[in-house]
PDB file of C-alpha atoms and ligand atoms in Angstrom:
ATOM      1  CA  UNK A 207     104.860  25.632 145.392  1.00  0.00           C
ATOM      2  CA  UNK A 208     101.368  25.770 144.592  1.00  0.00           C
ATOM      3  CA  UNK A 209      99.378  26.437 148.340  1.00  0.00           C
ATOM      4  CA  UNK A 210      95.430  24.854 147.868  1.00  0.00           C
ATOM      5  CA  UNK A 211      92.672  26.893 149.861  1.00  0.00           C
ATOM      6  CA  UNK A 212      89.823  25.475 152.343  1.00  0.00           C
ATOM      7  CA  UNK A 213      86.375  26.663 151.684  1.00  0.00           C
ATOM      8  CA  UNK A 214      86.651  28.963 154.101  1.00  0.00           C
ATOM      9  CA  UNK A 215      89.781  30.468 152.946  1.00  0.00           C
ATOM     10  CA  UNK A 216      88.315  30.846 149.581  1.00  0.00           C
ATOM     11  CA  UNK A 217      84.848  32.178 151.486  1.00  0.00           C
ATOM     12  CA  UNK A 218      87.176  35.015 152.452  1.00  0.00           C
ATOM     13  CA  UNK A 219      88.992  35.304 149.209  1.00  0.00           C
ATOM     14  CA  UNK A 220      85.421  35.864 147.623  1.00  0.00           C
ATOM     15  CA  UNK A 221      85.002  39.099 150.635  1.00  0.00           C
ATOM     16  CA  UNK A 222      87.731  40.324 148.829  1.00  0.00           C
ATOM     17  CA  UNK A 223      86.690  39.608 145.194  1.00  0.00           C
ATOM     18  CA  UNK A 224      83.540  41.083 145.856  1.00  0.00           C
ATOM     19  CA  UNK A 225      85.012  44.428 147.172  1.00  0.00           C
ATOM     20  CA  UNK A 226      87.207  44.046 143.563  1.00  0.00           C
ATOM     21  CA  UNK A 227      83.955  43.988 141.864  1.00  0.00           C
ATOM     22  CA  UNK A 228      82.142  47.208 143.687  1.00  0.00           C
ATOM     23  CA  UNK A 229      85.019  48.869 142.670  1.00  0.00           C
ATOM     24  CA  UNK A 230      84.946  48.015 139.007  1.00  0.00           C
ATOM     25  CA  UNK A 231      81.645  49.182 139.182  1.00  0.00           C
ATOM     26  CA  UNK A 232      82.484  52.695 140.190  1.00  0.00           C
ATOM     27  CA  UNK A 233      85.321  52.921 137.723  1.00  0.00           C
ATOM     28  CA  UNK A 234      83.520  51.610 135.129  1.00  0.00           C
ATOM     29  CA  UNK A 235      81.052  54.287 135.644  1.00  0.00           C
ATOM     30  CA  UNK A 236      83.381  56.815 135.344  1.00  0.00           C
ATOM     31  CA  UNK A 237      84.982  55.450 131.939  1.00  0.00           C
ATOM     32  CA  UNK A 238      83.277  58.064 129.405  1.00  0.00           C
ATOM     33  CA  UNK A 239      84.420  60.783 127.551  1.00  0.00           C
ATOM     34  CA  UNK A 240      86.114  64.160 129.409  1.00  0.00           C
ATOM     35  CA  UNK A 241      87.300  61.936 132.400  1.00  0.00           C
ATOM     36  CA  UNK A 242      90.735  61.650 133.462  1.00  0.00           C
ATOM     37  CA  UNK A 243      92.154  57.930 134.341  1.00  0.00           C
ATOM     38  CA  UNK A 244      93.510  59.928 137.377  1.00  0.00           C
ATOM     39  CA  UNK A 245      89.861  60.676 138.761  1.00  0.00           C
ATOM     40  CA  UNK A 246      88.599  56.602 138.191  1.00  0.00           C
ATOM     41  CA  UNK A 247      92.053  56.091 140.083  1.00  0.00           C
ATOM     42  CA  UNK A 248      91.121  58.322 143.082  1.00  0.00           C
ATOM     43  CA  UNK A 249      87.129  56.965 143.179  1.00  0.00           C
ATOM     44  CA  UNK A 250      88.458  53.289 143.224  1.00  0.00           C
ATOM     45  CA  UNK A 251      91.435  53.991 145.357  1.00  0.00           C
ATOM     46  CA  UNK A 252      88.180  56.115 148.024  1.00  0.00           C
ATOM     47  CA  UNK A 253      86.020  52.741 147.589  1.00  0.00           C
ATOM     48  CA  UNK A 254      88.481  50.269 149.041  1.00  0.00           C
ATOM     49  CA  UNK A 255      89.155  52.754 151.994  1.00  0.00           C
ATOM     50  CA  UNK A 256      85.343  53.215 152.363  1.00  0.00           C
ATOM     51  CA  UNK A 257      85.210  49.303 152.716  1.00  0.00           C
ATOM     52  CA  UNK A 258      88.510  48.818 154.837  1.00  0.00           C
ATOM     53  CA  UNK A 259      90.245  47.391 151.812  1.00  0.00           C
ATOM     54  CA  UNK A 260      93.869  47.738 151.469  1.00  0.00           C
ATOM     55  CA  UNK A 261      94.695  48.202 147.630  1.00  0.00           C
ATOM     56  CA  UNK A 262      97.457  46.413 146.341  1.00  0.00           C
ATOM     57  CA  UNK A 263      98.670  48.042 143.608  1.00  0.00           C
ATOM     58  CA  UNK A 264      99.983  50.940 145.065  1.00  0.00           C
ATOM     59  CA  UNK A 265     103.615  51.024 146.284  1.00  0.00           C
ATOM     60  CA  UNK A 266     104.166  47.316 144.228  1.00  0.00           C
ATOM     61  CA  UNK A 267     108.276  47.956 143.673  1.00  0.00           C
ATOM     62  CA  UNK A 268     109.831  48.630 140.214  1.00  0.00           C
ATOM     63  CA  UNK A 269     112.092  50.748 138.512  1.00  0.00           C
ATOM     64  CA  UNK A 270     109.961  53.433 140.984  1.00  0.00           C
ATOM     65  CA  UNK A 271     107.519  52.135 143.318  1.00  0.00           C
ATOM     66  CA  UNK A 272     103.465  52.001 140.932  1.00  0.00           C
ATOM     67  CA  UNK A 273     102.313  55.201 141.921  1.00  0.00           C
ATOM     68  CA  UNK A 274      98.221  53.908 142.192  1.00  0.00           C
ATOM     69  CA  UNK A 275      95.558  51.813 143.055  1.00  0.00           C
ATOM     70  CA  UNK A 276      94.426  50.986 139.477  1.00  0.00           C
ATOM     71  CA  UNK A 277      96.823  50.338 136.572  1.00  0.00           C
ATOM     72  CA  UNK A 278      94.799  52.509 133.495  1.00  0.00           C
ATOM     73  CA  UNK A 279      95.539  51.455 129.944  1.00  0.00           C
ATOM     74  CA  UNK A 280      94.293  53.012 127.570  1.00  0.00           C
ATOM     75  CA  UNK A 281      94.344  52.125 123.292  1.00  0.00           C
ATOM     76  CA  UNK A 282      97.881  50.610 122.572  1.00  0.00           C
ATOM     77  CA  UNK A 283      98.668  50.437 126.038  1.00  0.00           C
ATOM     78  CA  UNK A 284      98.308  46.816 127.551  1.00  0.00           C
ATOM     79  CA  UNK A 285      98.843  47.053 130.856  1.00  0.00           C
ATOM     80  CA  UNK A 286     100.570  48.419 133.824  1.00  0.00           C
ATOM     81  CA  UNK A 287      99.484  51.621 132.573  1.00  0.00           C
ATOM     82  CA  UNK A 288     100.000  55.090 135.357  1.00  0.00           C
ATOM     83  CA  UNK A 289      96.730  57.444 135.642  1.00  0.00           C
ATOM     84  CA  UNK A 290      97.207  60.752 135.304  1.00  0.00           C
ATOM     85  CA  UNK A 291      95.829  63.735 133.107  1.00  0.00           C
ATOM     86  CA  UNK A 292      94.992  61.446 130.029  1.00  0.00           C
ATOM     87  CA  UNK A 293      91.377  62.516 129.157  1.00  0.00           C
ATOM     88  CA  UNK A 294      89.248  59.501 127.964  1.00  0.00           C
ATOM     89  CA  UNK A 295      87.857  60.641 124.727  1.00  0.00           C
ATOM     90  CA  UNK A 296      84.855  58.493 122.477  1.00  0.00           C
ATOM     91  CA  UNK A 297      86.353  55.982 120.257  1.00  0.00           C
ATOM     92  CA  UNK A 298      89.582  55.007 123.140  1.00  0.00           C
ATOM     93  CA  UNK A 299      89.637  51.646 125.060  1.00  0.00           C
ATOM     94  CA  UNK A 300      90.588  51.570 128.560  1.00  0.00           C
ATOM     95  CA  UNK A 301      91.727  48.674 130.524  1.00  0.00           C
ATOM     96  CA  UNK A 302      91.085  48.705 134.371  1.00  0.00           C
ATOM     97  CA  UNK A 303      93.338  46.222 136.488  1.00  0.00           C
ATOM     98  CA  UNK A 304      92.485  46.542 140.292  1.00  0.00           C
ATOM     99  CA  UNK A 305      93.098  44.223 143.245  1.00  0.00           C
ATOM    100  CA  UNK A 306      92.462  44.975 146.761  1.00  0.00           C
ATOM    101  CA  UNK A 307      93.340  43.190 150.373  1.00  0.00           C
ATOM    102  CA  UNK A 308      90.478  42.442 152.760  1.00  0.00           C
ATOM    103  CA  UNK A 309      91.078  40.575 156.304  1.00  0.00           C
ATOM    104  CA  UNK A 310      94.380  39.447 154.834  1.00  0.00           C
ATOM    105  CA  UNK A 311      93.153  37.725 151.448  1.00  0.00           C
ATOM    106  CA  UNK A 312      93.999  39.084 147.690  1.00  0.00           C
ATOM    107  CA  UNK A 313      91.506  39.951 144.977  1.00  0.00           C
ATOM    108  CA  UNK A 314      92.312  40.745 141.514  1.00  0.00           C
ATOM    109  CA  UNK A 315      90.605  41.710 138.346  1.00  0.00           C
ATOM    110  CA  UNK A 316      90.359  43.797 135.013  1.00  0.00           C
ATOM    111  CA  UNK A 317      88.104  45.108 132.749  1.00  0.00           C
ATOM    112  CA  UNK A 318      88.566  46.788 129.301  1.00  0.00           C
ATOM    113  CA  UNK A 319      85.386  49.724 128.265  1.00  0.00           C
ATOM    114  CA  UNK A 320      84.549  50.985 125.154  1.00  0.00           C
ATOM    115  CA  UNK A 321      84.254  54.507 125.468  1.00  0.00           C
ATOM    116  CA  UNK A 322      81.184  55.576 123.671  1.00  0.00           C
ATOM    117  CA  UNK A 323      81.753  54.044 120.491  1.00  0.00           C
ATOM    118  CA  UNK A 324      84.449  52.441 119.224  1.00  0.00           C
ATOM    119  CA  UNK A 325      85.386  50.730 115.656  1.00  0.00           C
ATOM    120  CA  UNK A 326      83.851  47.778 114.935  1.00  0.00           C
ATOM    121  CA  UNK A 327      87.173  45.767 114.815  1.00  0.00           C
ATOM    122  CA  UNK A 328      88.320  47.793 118.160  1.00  0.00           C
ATOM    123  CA  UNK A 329      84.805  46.239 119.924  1.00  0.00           C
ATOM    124  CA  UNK A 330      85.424  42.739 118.422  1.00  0.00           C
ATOM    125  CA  UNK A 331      88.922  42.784 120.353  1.00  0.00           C
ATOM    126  CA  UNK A 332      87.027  43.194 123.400  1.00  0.00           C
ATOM    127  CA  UNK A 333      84.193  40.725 122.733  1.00  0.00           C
ATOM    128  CA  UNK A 334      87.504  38.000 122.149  1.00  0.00           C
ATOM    129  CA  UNK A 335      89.119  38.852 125.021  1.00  0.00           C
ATOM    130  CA  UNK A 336      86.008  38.434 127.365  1.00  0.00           C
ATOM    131  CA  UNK A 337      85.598  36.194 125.523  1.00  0.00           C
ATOM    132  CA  UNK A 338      88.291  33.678 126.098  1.00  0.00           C
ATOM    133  CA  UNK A 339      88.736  34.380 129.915  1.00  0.00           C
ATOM    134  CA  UNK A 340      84.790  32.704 129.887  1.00  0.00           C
ATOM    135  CA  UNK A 341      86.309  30.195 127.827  1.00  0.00           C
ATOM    136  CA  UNK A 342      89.205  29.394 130.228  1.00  0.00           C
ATOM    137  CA  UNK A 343      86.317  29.421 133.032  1.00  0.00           C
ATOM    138  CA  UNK A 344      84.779  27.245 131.293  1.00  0.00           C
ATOM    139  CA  UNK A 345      87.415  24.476 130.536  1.00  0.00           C
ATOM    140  CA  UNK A 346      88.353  24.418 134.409  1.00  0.00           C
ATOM    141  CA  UNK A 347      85.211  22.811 134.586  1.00  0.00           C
ATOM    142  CA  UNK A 348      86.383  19.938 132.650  1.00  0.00           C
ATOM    143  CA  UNK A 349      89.929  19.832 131.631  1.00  0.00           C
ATOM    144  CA  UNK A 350      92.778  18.246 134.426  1.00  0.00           C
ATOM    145  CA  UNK A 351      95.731  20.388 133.579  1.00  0.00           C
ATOM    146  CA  UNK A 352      96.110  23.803 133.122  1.00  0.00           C
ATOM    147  CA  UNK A 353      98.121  23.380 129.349  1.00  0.00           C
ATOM    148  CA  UNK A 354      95.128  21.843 128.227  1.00  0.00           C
ATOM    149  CA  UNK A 355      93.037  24.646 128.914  1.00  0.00           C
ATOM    150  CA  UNK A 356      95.792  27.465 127.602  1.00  0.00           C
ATOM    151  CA  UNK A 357      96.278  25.810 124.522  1.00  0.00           C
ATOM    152  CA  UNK A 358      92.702  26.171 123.843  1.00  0.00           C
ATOM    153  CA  UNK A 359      92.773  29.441 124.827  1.00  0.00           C
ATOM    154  CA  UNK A 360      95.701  30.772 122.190  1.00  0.00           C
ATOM    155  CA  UNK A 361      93.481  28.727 120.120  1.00  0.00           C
ATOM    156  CA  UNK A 362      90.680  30.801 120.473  1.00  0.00           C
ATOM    157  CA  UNK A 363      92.081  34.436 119.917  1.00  0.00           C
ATOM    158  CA  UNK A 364      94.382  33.059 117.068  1.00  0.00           C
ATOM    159  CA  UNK A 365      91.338  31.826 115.670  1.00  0.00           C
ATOM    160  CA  UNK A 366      89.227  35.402 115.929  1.00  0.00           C
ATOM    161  CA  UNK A 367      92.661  36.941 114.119  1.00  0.00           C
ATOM    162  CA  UNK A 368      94.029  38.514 117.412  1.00  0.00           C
ATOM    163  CA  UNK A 369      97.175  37.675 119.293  1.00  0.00           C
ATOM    164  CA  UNK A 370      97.605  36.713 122.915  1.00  0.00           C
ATOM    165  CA  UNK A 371     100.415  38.837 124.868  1.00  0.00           C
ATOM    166  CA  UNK A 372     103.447  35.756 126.316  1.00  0.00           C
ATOM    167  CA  UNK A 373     105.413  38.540 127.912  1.00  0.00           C
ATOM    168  CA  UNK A 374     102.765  38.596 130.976  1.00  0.00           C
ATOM    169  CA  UNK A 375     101.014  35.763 132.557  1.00  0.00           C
ATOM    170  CA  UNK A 376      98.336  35.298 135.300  1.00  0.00           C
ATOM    171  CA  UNK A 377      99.262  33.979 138.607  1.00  0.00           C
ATOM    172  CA  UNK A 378      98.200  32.144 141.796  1.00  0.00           C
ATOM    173  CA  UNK A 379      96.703  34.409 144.132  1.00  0.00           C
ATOM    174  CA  UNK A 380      95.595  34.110 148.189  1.00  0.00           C
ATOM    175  CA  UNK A 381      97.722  35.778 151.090  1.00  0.00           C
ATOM    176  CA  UNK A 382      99.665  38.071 148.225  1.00  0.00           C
ATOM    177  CA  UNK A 383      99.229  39.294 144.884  1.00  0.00           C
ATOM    178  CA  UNK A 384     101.272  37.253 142.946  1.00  0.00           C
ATOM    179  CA  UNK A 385     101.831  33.514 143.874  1.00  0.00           C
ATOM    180  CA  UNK A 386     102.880  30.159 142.434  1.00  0.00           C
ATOM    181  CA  UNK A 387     101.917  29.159 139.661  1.00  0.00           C
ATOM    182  CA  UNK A 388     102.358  31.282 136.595  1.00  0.00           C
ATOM    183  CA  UNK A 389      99.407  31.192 134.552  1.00  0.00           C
ATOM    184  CA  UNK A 390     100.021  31.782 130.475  1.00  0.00           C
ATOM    185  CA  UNK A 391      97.350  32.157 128.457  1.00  0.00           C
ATOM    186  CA  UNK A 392      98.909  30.059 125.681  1.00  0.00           C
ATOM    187  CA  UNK A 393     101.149  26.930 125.819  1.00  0.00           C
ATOM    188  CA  UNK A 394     104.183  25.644 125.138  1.00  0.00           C
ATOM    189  CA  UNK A 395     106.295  22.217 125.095  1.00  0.00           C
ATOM    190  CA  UNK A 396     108.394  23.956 128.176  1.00  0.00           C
ATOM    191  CA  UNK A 397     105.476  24.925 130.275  1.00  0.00           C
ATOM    192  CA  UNK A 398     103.900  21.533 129.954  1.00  0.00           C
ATOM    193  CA  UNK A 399     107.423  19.890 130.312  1.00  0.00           C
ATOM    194  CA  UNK A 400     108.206  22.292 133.178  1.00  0.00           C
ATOM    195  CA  UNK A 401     105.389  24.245 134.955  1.00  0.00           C
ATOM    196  CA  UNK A 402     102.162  22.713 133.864  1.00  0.00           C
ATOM    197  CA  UNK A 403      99.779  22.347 137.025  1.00  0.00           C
ATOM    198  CA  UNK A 404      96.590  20.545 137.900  1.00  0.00           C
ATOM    199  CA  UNK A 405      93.091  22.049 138.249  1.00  0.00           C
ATOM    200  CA  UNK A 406      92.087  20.814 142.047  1.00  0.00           C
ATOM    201  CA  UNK A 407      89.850  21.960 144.654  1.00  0.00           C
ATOM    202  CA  UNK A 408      91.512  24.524 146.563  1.00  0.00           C
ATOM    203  CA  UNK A 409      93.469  26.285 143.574  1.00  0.00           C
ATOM    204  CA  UNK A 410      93.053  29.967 143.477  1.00  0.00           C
ATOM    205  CA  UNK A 411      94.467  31.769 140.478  1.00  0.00           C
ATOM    206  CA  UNK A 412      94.041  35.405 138.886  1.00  0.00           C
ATOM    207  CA  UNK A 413      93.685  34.247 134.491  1.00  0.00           C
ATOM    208  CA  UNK A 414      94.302  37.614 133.160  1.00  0.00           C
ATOM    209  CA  UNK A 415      94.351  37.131 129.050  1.00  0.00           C
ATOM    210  CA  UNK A 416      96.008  40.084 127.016  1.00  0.00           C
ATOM    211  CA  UNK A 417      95.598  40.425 123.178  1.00  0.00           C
ATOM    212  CA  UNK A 418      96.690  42.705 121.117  1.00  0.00           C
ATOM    213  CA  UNK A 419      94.970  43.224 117.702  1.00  0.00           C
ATOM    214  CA  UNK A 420      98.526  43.373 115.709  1.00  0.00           C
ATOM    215  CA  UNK A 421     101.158  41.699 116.871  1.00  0.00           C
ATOM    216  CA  UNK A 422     101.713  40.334 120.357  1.00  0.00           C
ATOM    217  CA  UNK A 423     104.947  42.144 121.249  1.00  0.00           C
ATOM    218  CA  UNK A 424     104.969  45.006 123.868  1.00  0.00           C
ATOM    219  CA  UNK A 425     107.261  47.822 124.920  1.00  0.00           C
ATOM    220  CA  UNK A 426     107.356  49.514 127.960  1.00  0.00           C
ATOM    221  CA  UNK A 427     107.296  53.124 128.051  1.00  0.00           C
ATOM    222  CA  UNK A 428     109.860  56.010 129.820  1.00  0.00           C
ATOM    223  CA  UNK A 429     107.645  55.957 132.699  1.00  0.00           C
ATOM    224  CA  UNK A 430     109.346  52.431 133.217  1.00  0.00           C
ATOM    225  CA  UNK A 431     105.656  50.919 133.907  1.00  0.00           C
ATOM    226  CA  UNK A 432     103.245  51.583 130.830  1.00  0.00           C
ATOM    227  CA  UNK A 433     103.336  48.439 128.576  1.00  0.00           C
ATOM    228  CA  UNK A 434     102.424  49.300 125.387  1.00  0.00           C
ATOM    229  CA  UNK A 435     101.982  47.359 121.925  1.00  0.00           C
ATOM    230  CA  UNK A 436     104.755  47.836 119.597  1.00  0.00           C
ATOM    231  CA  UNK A 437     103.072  48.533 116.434  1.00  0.00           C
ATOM    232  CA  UNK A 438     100.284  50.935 118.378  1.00  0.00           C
ATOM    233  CA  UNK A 439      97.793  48.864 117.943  1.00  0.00           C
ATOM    234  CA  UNK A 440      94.897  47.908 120.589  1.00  0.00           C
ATOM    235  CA  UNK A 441      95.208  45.761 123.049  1.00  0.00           C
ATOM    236  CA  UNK A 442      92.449  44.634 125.766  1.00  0.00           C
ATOM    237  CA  UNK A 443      92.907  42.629 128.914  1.00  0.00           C
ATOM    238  CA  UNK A 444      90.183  41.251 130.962  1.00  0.00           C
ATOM    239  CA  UNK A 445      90.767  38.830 134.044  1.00  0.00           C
ATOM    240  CA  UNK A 446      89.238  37.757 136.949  1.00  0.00           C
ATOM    241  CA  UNK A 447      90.289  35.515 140.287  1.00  0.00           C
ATOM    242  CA  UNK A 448      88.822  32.319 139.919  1.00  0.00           C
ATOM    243  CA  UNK A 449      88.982  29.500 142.774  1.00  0.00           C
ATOM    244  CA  UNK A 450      88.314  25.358 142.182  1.00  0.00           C
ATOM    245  CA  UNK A 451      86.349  23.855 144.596  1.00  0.00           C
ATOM    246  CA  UNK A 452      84.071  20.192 144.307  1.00  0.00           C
ATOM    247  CA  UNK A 453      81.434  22.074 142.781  1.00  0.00           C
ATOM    248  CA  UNK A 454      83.777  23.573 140.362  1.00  0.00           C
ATOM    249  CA  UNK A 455      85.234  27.166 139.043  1.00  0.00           C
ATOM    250  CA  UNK A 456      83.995  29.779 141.252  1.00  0.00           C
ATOM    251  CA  UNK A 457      84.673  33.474 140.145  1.00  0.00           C
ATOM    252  CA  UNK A 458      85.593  35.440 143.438  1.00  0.00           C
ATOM    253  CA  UNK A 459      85.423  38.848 141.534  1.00  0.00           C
ATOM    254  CA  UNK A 460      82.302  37.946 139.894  1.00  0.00           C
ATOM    255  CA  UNK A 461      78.988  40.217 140.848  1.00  0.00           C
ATOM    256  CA  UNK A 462      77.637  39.036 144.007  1.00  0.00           C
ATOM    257  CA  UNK A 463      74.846  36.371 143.943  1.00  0.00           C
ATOM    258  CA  UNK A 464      71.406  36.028 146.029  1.00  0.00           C
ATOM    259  CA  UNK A 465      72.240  37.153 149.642  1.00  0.00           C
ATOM    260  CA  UNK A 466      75.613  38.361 148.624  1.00  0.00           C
ATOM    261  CA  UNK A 467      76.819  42.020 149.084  1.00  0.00           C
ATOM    262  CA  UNK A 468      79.651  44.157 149.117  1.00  0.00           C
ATOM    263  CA  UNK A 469      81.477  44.568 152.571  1.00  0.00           C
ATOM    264  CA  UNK A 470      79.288  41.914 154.515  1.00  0.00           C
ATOM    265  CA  UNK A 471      80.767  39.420 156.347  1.00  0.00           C
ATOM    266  CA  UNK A 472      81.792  35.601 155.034  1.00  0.00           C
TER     267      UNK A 472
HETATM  268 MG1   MG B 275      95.099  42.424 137.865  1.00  0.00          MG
HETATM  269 MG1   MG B 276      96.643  39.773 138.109  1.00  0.00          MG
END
């Protein structure tokens, strides 16, 4: 079941995103050469605290329980990736997925940085990527049903020579983490058979595209939570939590507007 948000409920959602956003601002400060995915772990995981934030990552049950705030992951790795004493070095890609809790209501985003530079076809995977999460944006403005807009969106990276990831999907987002509905970033005759939803006011869902430069198939690693690309190839994931009200998509982890701030009150 799919639960629609008032506009005030998504005013606090957006407390929340914007708390998401400081906090990609701090790790994405931090993602240059000689620094280890465990320090941007411990600065984010210190900015939530610092803004009474409860991060959600930490403690989310599996195999074992994900050890941190942020999951880190770096080159072939896609997501779900455990920091630790992996040294960023110039040329790597690394892929921060954060969320936090704020008065009750979820945020959740990622962002993939170059690291100095990288190859021209490594930076191209990341320009796509962005690239089609401001595409599905985009299309929410316009299209009914959410098929119509993932079917665009495989379109899209198929079309730049990537490939989107089907083994993970975005999600509905409010009270928790993870709510109804699954949200794929590609389509199929099942999911608009079976699960397809509509794009009303009140919807609040993480879109969270993955794409791998090779092909779209993933592994997970001994540490039963790194997700990483089979043929060790790239991968980049960007997302953001994005709500529909009557004026439109709204992007709760976006940088704050005029008269917005981090930490102030709705
Ligand atoms: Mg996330
Ligand atoms: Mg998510």
């Amino acid at each position: 079941m799919v639960n629609l948000r008032s506009a005030r409920e998504i005013a606090l959602m957006r407390r929340s995103g914007l708390v998401v956003w400081g906090a990609h601002q701090v790790a994405g400060s931090l993602a240059r050469p000689g620094v280890t995915t465990g320090e941007i772990d411990a600065a984010v995981e210190a900015f939530f605290l610092s803004h009474g934030a409860l991060p959600l990552f930490k403690g989310v049950p599996g195999k074992v329980p994900f050890p941190a705030c942020c999951c880190i992951s770096v080159n072939d790795e896609v997501v779900h990736g455990i920091p630790g004493s992996r040294v960023l070095v110039a040329g790597d890609v690394v892929s921060i997925d954060t969320g936090c809790s704020l008065g009750g209501w979820c945020g959740d985003s990622a962002v993939t940085h170059a690291v100095g530079e990288v190859e021209p076809r490594v930076q191209q995977l990341l320009d796509c990527t962005r690239g089609v999460l401001g595409l599905a944006i985009e299309l929410m403005a316009t299209r009914n049903r959410w098929s119509d807009v993932a079917t665009e969106m495989a379109k899209y990276v198929r079309d730049h020579g990537f490939s989107v990831v089907e083994h993970f999907v975005g999600h509905g987002i409010g009270r928790t983490m993870h709510e109804d509905p699954q949200v794929p970033n590609f389509c199929t005759p099942a999911f608009r058979r079976n699960h397809d939803f509509e794009l009303e006011p009140g919807l609040v869902i993480a879109v969270e595209p993955m794409v791998n430069m090779g092909s779209k198939k993933v592994r997970v690693l001994a540490d039963h939570w790194t997700q990483a690309t089979i043929d060790g190839l790239a991968s980049a994931h960007f997302e953001h939590t994005v709500a529909i009200t009557d004026g439109g998509p709204v992007v709760l982890t976006a940088p704050p507007a005029a008269g917005e701030s981090v930490g102030a009150k709705a």
